[in-house]
Tab-separated table of C-alpha atoms in Angstrom:
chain	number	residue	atom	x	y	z
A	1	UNK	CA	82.980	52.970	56.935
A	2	UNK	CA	84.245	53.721	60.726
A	3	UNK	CA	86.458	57.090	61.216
A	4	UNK	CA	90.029	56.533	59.928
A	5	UNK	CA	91.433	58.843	63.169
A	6	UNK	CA	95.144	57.745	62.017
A	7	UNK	CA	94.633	59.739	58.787
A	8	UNK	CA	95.243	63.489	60.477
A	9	UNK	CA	98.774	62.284	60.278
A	10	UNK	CA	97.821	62.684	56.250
A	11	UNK	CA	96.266	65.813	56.925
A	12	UNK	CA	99.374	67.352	58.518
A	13	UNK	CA	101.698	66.226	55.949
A	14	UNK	CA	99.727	67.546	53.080
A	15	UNK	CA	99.617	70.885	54.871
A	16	UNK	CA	103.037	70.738	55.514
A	17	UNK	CA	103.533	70.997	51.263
A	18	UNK	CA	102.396	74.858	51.513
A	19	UNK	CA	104.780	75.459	54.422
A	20	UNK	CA	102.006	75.218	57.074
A	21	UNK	CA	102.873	73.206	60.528
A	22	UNK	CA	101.001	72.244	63.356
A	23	UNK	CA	100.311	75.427	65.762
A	24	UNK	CA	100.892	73.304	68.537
A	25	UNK	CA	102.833	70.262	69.019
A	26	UNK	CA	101.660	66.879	68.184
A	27	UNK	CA	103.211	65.088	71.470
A	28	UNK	CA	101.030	65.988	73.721
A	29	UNK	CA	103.057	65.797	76.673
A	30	UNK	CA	104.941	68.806	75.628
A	31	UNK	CA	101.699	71.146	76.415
A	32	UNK	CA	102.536	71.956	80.021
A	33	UNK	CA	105.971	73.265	79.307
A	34	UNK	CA	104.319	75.487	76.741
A	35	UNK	CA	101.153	76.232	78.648
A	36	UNK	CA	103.712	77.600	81.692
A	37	UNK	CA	105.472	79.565	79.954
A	38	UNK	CA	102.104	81.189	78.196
A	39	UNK	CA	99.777	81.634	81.430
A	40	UNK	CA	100.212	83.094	84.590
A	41	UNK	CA	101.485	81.163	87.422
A	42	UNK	CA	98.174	81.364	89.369
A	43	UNK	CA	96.177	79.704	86.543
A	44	UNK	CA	98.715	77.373	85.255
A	45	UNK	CA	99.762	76.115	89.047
A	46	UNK	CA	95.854	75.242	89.126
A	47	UNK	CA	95.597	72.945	86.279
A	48	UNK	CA	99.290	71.447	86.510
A	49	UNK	CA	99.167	71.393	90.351
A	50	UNK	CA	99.077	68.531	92.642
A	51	UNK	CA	98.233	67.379	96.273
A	52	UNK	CA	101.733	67.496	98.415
A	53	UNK	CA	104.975	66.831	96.593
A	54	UNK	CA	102.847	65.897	93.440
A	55	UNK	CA	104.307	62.101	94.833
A	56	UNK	CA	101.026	61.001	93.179
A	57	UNK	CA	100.756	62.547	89.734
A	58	UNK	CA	104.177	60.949	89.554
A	59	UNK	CA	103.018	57.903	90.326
A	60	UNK	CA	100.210	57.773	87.434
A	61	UNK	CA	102.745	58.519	84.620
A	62	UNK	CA	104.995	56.202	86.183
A	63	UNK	CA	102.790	53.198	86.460
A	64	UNK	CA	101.081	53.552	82.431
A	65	UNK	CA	105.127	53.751	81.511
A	66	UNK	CA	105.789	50.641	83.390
A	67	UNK	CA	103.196	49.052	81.361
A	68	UNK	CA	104.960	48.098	77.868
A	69	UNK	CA	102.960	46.957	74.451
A	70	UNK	CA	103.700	43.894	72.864
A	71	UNK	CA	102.163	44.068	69.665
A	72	UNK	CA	101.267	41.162	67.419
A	73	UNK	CA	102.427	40.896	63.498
A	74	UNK	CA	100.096	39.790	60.208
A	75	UNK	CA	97.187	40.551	61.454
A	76	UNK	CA	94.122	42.099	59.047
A	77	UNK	CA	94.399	45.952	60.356
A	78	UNK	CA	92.901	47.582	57.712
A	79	UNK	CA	89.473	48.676	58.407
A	80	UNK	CA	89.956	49.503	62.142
A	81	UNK	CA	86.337	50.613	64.350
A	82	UNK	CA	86.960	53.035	67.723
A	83	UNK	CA	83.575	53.398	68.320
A	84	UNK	CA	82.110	51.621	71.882
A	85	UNK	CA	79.194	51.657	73.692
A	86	UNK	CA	79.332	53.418	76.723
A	87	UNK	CA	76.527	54.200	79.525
A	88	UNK	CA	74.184	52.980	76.957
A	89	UNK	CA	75.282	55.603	73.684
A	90	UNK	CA	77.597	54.757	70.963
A	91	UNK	CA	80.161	56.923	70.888
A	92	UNK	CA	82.897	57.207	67.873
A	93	UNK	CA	86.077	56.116	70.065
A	94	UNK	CA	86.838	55.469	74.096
A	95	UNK	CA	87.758	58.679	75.270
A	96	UNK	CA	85.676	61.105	76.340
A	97	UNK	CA	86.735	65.015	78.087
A	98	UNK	CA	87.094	65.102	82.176
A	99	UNK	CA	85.325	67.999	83.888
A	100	UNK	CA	87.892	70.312	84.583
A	101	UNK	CA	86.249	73.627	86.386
A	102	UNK	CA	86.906	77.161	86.570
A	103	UNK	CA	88.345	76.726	82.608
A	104	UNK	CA	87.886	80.855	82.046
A	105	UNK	CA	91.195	80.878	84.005
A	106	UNK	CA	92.948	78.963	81.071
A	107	UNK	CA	90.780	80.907	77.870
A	108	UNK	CA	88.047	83.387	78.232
A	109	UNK	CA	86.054	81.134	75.768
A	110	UNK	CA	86.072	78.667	78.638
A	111	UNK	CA	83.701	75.460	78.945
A	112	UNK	CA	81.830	76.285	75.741
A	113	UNK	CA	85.031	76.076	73.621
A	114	UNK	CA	85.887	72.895	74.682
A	115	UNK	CA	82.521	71.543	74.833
A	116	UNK	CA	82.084	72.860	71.197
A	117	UNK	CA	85.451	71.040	70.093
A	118	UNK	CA	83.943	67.777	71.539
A	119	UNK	CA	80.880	68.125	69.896
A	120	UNK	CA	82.617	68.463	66.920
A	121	UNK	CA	84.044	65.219	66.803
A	122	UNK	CA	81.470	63.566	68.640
A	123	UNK	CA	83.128	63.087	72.077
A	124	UNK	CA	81.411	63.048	75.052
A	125	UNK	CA	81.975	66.647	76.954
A	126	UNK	CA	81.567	66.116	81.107
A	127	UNK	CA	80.923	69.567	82.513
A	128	UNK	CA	82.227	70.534	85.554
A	129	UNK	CA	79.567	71.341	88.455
A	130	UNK	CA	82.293	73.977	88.966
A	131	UNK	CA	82.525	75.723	85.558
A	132	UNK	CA	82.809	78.651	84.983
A	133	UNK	CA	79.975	79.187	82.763
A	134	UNK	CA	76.572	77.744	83.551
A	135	UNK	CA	75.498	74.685	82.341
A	136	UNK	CA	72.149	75.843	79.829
A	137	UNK	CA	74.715	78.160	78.271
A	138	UNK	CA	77.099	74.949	77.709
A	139	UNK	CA	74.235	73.059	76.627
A	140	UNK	CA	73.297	75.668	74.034
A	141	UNK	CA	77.287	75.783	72.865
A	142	UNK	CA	77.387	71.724	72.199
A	143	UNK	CA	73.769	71.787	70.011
A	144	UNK	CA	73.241	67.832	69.899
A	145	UNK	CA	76.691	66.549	71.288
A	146	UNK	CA	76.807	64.085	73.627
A	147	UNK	CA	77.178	65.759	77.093
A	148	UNK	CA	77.176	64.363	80.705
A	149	UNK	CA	77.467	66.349	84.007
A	150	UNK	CA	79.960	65.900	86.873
A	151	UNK	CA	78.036	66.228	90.064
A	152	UNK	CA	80.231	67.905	93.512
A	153	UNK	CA	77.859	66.750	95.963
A	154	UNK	CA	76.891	69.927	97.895
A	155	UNK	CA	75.897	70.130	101.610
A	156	UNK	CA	72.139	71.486	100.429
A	157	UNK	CA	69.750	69.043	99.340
A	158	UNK	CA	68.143	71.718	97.410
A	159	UNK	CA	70.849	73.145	95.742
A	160	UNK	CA	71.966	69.477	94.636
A	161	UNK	CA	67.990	69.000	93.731
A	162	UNK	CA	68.329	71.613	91.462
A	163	UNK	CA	71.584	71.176	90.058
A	164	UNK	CA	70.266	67.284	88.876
A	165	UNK	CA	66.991	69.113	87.422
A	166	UNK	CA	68.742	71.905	85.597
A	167	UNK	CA	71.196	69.395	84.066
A	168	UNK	CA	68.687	66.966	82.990
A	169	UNK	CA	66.486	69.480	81.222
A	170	UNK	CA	69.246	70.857	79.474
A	171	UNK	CA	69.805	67.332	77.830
A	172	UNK	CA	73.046	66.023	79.793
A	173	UNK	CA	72.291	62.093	79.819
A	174	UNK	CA	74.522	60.751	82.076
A	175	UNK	CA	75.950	61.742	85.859
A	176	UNK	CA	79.483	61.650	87.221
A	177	UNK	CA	79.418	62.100	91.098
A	178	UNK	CA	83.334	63.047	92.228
A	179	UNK	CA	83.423	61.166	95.631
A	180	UNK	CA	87.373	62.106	95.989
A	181	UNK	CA	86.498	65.635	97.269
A	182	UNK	CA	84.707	66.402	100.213
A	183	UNK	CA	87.515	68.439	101.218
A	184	UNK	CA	90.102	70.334	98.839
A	185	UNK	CA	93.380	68.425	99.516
A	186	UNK	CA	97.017	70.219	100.292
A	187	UNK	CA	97.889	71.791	97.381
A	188	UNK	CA	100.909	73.317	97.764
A	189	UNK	CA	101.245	75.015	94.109
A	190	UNK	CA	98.232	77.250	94.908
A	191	UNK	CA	98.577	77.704	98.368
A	192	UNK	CA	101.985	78.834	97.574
A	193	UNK	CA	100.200	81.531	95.090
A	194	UNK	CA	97.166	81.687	97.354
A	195	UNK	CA	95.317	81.394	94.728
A	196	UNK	CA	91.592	79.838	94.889
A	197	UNK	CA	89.807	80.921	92.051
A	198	UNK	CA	86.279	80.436	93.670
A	199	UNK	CA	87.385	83.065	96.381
A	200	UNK	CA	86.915	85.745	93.371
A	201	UNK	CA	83.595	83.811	92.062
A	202	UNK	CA	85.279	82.001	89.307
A	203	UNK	CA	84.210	78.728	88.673
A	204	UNK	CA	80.735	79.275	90.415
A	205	UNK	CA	78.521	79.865	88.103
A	206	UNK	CA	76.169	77.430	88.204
A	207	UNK	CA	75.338	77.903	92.001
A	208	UNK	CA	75.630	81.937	91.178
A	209	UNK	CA	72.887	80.955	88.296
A	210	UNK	CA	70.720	78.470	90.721
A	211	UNK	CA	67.032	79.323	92.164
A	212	UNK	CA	67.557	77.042	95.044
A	213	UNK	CA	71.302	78.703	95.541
A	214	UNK	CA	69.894	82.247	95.303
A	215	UNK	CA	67.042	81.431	97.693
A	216	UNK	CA	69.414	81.293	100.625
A	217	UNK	CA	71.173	84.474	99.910
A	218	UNK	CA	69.686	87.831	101.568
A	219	UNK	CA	70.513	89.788	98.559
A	220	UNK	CA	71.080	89.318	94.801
A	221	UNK	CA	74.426	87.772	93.759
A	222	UNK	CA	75.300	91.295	92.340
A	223	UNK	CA	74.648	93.422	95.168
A	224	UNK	CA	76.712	90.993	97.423
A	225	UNK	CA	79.245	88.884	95.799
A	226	UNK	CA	81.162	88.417	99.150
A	227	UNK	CA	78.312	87.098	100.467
A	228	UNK	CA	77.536	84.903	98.077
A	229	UNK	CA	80.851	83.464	97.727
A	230	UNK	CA	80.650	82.672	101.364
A	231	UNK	CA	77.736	80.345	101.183
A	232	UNK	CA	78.753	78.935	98.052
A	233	UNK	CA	82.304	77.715	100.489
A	234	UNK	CA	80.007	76.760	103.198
A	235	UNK	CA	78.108	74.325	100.842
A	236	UNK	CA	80.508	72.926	98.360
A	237	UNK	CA	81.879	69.779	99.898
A	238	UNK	CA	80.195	67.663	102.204
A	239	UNK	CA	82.520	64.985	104.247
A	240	UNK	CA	79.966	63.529	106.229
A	241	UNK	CA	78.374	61.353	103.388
A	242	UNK	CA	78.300	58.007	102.868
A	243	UNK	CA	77.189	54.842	100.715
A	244	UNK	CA	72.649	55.006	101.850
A	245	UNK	CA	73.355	58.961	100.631
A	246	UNK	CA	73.512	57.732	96.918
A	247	UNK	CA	69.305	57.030	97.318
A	248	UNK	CA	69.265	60.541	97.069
A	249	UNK	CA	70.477	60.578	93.745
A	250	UNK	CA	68.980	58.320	92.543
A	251	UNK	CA	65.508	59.631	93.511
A	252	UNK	CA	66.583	62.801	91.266
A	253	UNK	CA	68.047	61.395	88.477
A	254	UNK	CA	66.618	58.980	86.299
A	255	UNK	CA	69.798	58.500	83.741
A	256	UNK	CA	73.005	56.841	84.413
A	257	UNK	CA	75.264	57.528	87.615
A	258	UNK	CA	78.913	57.165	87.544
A	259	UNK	CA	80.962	57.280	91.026
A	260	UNK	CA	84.504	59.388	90.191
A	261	UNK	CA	87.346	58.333	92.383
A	262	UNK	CA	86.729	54.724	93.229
A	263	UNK	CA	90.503	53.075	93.546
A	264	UNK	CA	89.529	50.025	96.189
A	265	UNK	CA	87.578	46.987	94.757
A	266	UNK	CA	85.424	46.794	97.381
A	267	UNK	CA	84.226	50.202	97.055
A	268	UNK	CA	83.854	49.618	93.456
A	269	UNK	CA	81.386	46.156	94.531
A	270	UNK	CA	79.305	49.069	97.015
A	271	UNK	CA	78.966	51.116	94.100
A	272	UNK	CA	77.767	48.549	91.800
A	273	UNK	CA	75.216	46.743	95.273
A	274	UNK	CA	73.991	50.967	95.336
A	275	UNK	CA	72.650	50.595	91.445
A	276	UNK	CA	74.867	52.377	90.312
A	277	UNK	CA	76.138	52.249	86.631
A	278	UNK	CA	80.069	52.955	86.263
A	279	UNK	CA	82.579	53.951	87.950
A	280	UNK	CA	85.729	55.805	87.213
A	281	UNK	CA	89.350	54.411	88.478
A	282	UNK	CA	90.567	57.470	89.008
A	283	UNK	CA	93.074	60.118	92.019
A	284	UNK	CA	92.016	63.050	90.477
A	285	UNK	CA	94.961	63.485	88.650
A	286	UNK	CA	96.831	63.085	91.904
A	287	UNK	CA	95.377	66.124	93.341
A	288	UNK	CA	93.533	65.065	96.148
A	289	UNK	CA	95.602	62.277	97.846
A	290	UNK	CA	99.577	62.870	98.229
A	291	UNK	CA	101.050	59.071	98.728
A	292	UNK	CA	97.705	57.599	96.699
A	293	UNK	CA	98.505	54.079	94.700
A	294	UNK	CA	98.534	54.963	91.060
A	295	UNK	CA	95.109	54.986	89.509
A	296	UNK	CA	96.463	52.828	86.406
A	297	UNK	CA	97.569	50.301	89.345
A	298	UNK	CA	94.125	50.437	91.062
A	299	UNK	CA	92.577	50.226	87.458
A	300	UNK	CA	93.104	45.868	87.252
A	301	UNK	CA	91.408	44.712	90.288
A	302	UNK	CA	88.334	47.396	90.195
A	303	UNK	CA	87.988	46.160	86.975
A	304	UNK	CA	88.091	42.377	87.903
A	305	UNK	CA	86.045	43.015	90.729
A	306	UNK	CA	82.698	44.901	88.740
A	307	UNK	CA	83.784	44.939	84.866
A	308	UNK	CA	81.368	42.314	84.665
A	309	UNK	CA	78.433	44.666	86.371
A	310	UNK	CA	79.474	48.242	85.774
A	311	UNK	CA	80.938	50.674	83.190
A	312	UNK	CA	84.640	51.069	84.481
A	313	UNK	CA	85.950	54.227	83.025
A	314	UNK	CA	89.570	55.418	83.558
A	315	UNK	CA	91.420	58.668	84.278
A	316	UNK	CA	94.625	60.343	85.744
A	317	UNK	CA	97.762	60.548	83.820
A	318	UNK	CA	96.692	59.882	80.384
A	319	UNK	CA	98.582	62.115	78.087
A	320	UNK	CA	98.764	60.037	74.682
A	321	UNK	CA	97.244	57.648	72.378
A	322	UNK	CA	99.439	54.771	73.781
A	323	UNK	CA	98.294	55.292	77.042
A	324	UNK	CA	94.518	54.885	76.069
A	325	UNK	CA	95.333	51.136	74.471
A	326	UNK	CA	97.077	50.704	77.810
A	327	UNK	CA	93.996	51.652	80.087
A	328	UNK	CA	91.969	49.867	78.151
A	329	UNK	CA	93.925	46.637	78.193
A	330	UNK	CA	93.933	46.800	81.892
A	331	UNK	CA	90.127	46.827	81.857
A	332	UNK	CA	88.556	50.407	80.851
A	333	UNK	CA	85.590	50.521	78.827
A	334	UNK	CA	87.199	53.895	77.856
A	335	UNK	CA	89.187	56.728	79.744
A	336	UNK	CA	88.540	60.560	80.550
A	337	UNK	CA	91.504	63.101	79.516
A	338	UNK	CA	91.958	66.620	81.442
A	339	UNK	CA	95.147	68.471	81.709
A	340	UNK	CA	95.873	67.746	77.835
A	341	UNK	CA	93.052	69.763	76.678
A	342	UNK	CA	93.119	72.694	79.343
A	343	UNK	CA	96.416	73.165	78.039
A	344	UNK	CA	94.936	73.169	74.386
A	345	UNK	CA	92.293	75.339	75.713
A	346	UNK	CA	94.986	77.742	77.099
A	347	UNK	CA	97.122	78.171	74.673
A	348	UNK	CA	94.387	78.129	71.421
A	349	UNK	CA	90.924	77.978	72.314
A	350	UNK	CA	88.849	75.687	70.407
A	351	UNK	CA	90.776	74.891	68.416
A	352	UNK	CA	93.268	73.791	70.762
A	353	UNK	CA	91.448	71.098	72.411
A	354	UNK	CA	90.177	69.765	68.632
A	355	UNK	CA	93.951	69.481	67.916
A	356	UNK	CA	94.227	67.321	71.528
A	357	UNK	CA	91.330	64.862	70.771
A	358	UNK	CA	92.740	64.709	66.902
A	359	UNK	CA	96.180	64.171	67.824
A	360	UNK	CA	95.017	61.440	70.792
A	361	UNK	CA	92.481	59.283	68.947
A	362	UNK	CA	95.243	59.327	65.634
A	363	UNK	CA	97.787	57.991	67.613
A	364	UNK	CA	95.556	55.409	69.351
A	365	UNK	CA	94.428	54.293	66.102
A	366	UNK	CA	97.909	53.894	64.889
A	367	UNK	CA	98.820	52.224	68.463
A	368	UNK	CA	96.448	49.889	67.686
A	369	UNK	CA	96.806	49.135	64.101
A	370	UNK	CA	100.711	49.146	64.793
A	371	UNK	CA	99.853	46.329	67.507
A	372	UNK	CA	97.636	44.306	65.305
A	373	UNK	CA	94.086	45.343	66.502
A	374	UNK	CA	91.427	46.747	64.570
A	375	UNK	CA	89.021	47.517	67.616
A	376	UNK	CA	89.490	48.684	70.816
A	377	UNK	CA	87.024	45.296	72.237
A	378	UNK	CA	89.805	43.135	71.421
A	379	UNK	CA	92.194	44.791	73.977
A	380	UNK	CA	93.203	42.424	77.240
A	381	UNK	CA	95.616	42.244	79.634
A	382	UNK	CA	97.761	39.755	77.168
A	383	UNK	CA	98.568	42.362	75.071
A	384	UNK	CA	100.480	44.410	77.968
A	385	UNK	CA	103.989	43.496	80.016
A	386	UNK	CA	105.197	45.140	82.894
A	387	UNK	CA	108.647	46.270	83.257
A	388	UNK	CA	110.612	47.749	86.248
A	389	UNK	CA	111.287	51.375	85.949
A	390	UNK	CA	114.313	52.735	87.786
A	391	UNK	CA	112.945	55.874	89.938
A	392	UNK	CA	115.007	58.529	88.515
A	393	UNK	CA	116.231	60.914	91.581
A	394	UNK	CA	114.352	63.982	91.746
């Protein structure tokens, strides 16, 4: 019989008869307040921050509440099954954890905590080229859980080489290559802070760990950590490449590839002409472009365009189980949460991001029982409205 998600709910209340209550709360888009008021300004302005007025984090909330459900009455919701197929593995529900880097700024259990609450409860865990622990030791953390790598497309060839080696040899299956950052946008949270984490070697260690990294340094890491940092800037983004680059990959990396950041359809039709295998609707959160279209608006017509060809995947601004049935109704195959669970990570460790993907998937399984589905496959456009929201004055 499929996972009942919905029954946590149960869980809660039965815990509630000896007086226990959740140690965080179960709306999930109560988590930043908290996580501010818990964490320093420099680490919390990281995660929560956004490219220029935060215009387009706005606009990703804004256009998944504009989107209403219309659910549908006397219909057999009983036995209800999550699970999809995604990038060729089955995997227990449609939602799988964003690479978020440099996570030993939120909890100094970092990347493995969360990747160990995924594995758990057998979500896929994308780690971060720029984690903060390197990716054999993440591996090792996640035993057998499903785990795929997010590729930031360095300058060096060999460095890259190496990174697609190392990942595939510690048993990460599929690639996600973030195409929205070959520069770091204007970020006015952390430039306000000056605060770049990778400027004190956080959230490097997997070039810090890499043979083909460490070749180009004249000394150790250790002995010369300034040094070290500097190449690591010099090589991190790369805004000179373009579509006949992706061969590259391709030649050294023989699983799945997923483009991150694709918003135009016609991009979306390159990606799937390059042999690629998914794409990801997606602004980075709003971090990258101030003024971008919301990635829940760009999320239809990519999805028209290649659904039929290509894995479309979804993320930026999901922060509840509501907003998964509505990504998913607009055309995802499934969606990619990050804030929520750096927040859970922050405030309890592990077992604050298992209380994120618990609360999510049980109110996405109630979402969709409530609205007369039993599987996520049945979702389509039909089963959304859109309604005018009145732009509240800032």
């Amino acid at each position: 019989m499929a996972t009942h998600w919905a029954d946590f709910q149960y869980e809660i209340y039965l815990n509630g008869m000896t007086g226990a209550v959740p140690r965080l709360p179960t709306d999930l888009s109560r988590l930043e307040e908290l996580a501010e008021h818990r964490l320093g300004p420099g680490p919390f302005g990281y995660v929560a921050g956004s490219a220029g007025n935060g215009s387009t984090a706005r606009a990703n909330r804004a256009a998944l509440d504009r989107r209403r459900i219309v659910p549908r009455m006397l219909r057999d919701v009983h036995e209800r099954d999550l699970s999809v197929e995604l990038l060729g593995r089955e995997i227990p529900a449609p939602l799988a954890l964003a690479p978020v880097g440099v996570l030993s700024i939120m909890h100094p259990d970092a990347e493995c905590a969360a990747a160990r609450a995924a594995a758990a409860r057998g979500v896929p865990y994308i780690l971060s080229s720029a984690s903060s622990t390197p990716m054999e030791r993440v591996a090792e953390a996640m035993g057998d859980g499903e785990r795929w790598f997010q590729l930031y497309w360095a300058k060096d060839r060999e460095v890259t080489a190496s990174f697609l080696a190392r990942a595939k040899a510690a048993g990460f299956t599929a690639l996600f290559v973030t195409l929205d950052t070959p520069l770091l946008a204007w970020r006015p949270r952390d430039l306000d802070q000056a605060y770049l984490p990778f400027l004190h070697g956080v959230g490097t260690a997997n070039y810090f760990s890499d043979p083909a990294f460490q070749a180009g340094l004249a000394k150790p890491v250790h002995e010369d950590p300034n040094a070290a940092v500097m190449h690591f800037v010099g090589m991190f983004a790369d805004p000179a490449k373009t579509w006949p680059d992706l061969d590259f990959l391709r030649e050294h990396w023989d699983g799945p590839i997923v483009l991150k950041g694709i918003l135009h359809p016609d991009d979306a039709r390159l990606a799937a002409d390059a042999g690629m295998d998914g794409v990801v609707v997606s602004n980075h959160g709003g971090r990258q472009v101030a003024g971008s279209v919301a990635a829940a608006d760009a999320l239809p017509r990519v999805a028209s365009a290649v659904g039929d060809r290509l894995t479309v995947l979804f993320d930026s601004g999901i922060r509840t189980g509501d907003d998964i049935f509505k990504a998913i109704a607009l055309g995802a195959r499934g969606v990619l949460v990050g804030r929520p669970y750096a927040y859970g990570l922050g405030l309890d460790g592990q077992a604050g991001v298992d209380h994120v993907i618990r609360c999510l998937l049980a109110e996405f399984d109630l979402t969709l029982a409530l609205s007369g589905h039993s599987s996520p496959t049945s979702l389509t456009p039909e089963d959304l409205v859109s309604v005018d929201l009145v732009e509240e004055s800032a």
